PDB file of C-alpha atoms in Angstrom:
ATOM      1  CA  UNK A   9       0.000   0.000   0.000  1.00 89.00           C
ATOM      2  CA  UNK A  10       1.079   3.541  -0.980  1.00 92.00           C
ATOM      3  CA  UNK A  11       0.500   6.358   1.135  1.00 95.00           C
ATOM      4  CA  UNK A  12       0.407   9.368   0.028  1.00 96.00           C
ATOM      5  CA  UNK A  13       0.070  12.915   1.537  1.00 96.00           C
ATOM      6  CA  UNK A  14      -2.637  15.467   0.730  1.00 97.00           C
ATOM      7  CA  UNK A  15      -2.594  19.175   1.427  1.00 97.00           C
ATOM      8  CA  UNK A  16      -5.853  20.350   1.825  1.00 97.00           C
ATOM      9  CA  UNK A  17      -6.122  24.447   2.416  1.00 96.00           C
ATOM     10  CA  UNK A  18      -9.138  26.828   1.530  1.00 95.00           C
ATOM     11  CA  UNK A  19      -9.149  29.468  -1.709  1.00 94.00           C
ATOM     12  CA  UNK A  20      -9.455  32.804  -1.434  1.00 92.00           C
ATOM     13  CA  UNK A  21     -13.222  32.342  -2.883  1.00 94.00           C
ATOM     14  CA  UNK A  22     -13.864  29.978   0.300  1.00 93.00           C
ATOM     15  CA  UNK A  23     -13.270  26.619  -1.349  1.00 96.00           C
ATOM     16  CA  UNK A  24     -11.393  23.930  -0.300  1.00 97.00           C
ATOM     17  CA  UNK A  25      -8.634  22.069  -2.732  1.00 97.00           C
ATOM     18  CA  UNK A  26      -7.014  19.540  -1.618  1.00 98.00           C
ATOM     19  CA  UNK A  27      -4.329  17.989  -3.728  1.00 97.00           C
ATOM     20  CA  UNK A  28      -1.218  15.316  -3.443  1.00 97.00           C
ATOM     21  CA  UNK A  29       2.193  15.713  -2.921  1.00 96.00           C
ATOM     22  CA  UNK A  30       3.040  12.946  -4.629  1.00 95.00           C
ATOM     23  CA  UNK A  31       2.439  11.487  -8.122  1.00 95.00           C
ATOM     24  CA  UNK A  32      -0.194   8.950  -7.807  1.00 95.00           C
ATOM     25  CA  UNK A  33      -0.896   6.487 -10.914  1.00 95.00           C
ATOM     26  CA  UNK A  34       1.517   8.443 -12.969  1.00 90.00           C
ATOM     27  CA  UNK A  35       0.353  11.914 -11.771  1.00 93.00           C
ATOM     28  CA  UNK A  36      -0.711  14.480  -9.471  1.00 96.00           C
ATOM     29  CA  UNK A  37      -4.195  14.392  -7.796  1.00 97.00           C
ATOM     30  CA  UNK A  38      -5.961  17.553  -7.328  1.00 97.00           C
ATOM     31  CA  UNK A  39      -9.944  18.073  -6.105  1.00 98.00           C
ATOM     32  CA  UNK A  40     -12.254  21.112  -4.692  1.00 97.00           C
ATOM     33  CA  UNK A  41     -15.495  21.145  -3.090  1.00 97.00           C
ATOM     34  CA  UNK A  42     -17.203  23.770  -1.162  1.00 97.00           C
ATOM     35  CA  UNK A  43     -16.480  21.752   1.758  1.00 97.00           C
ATOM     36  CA  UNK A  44     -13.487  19.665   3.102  1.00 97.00           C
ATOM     37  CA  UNK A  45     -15.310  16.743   2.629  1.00 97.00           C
ATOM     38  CA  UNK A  46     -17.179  17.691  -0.633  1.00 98.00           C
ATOM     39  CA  UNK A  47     -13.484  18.114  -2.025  1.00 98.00           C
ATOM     40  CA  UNK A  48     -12.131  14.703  -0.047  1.00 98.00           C
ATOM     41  CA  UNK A  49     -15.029  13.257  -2.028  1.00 98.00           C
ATOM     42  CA  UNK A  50     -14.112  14.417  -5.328  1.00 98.00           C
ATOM     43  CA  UNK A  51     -10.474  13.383  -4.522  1.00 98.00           C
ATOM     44  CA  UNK A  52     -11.658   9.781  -4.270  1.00 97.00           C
ATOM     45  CA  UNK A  53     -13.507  10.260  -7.616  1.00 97.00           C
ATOM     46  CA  UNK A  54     -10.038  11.550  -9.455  1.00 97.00           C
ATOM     47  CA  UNK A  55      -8.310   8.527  -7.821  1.00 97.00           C
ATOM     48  CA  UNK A  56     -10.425   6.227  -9.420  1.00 97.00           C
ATOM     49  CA  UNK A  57     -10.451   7.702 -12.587  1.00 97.00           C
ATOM     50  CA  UNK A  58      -6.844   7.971 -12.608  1.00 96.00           C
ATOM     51  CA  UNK A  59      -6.373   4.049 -11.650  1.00 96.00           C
ATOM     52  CA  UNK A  60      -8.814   3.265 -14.231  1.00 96.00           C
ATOM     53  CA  UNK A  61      -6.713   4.982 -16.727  1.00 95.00           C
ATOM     54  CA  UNK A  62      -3.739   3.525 -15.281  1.00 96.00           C
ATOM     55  CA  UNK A  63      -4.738   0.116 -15.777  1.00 96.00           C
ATOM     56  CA  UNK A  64      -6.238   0.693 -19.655  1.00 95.00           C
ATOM     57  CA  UNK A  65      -2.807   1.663 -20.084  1.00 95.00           C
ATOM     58  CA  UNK A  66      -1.162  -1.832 -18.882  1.00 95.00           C
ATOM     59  CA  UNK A  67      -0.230  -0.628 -15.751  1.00 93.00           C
ATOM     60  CA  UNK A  68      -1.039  -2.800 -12.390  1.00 93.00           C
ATOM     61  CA  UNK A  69      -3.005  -1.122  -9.926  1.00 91.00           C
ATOM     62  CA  UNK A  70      -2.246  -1.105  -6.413  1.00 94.00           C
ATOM     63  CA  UNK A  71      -3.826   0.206  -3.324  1.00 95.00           C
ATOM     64  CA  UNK A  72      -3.657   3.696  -1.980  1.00 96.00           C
ATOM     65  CA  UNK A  73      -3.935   5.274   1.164  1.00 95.00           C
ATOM     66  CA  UNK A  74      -4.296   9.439   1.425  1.00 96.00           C
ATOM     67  CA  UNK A  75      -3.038  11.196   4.613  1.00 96.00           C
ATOM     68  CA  UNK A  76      -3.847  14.683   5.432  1.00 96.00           C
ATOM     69  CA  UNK A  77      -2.561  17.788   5.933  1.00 95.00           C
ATOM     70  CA  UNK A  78      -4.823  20.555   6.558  1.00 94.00           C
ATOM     71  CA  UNK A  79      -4.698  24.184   7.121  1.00 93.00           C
ATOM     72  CA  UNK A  80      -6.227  25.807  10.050  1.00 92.00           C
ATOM     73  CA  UNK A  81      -9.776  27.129   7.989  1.00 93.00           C
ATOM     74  CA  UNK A  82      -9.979  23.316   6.870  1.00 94.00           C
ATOM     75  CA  UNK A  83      -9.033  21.889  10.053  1.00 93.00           C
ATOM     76  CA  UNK A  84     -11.619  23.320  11.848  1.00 93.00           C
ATOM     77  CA  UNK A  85     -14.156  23.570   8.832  1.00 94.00           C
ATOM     78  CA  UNK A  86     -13.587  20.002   8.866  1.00 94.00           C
ATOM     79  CA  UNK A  87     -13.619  18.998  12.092  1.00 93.00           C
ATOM     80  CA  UNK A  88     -16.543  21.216  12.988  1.00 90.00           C
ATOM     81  CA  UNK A  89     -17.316  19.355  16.849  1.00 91.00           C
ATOM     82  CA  UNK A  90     -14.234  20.854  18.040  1.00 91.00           C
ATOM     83  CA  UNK A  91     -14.390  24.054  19.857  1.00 93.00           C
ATOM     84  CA  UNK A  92     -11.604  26.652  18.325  1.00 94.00           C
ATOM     85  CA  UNK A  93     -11.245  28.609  21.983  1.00 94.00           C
ATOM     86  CA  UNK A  94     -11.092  25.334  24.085  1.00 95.00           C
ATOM     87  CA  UNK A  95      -8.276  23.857  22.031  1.00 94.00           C
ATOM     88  CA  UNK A  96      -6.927  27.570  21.777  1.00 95.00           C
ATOM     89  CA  UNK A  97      -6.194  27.842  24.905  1.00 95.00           C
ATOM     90  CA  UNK A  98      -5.234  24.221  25.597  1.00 94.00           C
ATOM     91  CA  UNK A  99      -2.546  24.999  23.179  1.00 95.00           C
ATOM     92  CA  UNK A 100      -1.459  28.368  25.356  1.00 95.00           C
ATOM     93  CA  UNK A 101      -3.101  30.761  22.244  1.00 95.00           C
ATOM     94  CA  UNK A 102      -4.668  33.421  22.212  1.00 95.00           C
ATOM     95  CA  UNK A 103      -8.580  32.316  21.585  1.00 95.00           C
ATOM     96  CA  UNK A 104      -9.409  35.407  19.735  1.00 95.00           C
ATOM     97  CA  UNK A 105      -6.420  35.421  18.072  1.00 94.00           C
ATOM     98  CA  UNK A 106      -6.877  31.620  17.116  1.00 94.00           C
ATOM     99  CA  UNK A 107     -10.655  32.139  15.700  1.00 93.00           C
ATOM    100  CA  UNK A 108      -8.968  34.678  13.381  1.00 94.00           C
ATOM    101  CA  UNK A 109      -6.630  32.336  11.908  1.00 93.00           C
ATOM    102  CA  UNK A 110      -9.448  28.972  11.657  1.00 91.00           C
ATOM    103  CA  UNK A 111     -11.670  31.879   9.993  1.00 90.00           C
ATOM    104  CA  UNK A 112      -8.691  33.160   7.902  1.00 88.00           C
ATOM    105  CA  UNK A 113      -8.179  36.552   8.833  1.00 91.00           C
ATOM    106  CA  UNK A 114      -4.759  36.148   9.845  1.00 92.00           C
ATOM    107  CA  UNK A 115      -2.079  33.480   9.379  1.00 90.00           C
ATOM    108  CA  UNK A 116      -0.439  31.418  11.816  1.00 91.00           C
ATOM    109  CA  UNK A 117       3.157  30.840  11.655  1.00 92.00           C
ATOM    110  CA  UNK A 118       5.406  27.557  12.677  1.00 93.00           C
ATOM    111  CA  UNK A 119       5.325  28.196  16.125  1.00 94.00           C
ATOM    112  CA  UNK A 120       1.692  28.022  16.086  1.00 93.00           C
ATOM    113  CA  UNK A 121       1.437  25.364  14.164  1.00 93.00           C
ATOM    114  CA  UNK A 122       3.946  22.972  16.351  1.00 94.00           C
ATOM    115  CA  UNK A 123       1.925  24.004  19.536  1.00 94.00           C
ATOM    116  CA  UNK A 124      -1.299  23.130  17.939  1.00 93.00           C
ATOM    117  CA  UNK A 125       0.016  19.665  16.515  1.00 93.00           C
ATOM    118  CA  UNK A 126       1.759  19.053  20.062  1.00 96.00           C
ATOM    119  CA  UNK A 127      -1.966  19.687  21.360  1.00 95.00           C
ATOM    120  CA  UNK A 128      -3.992  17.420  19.193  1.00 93.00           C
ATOM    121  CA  UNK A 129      -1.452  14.763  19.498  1.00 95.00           C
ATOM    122  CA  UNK A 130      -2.306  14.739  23.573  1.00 94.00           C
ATOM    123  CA  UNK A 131      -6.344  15.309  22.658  1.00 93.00           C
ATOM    124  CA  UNK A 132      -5.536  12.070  20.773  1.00 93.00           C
ATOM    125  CA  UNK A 133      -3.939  10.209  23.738  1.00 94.00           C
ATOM    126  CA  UNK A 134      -6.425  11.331  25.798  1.00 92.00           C
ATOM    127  CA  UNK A 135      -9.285  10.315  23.570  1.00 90.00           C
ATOM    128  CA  UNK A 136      -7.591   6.805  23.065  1.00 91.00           C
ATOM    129  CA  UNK A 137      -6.863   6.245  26.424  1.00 92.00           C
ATOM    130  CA  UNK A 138     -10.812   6.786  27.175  1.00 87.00           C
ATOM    131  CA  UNK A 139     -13.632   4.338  27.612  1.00 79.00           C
ATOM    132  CA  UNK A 140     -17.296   3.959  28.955  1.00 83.00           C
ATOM    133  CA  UNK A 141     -18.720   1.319  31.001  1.00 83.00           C
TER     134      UNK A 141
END
């Protein structure tokens, strides 16, 4: 199995692309939607048209697995149920200054970006470690 990395980031006309970093089936994959998941949709749609291709070409298929890498606006446009000030200030940000950046009004930089992954990775343990009777 392949896997390959997708960037997924929202347009300036409040779209969402999302597209590989890697040449799958003998090329780049690229998709929109007006949603995340409208545009993860239509990614899975240009995968298999691509493999179909492919293998009308004589090439042998194989299986492909897509991980992704979102920016904030999709992050949070995607994963809607979390709450943008809760993990804001898990992550020691600013809240206000965090809803402008998951609504796009400013940019976050590295920094920001390496507390926030640092913070879903423990929201992760956490949620793994958790159970009900």
């Amino acid at each position: 199995m392949e896997k390959v990395l997708v960037t997924i980031s929202q347009a300036p006309d409040g779209t969402y692309w999302c597209h590989t970093e890697s040449d799958v089936y003998g090329g780049g994959l690229n998709s929109a939607g007006s949603t995340v998941k409208d545009a993860k949709d239509d990614l899975q749609i240009c995968l298999e048209d691509a493999r179909e291709d492919f293998i009308e070409h004589g090439g042998k298929p194989y299986e492909v697995e897509f991980e992704y890498k979102y920016d904030l606006q999709s992050f949070f446009e995607y994963f809607s149920f979390l709450n943008v000030t809760d993990i804001a200030r898990r992550a020691g940000i600013n809240p206000s200054l965090m809803r402008q950046y998951a609504s796009g009004i400013k940019n976050a930089g590295e920094k920001t970006y390496a507390r926030l992954s640092a913070c879903m990775a423990g929201i992760t343990k956490e949620l793994q470690a958790a159970s009900f009777r």
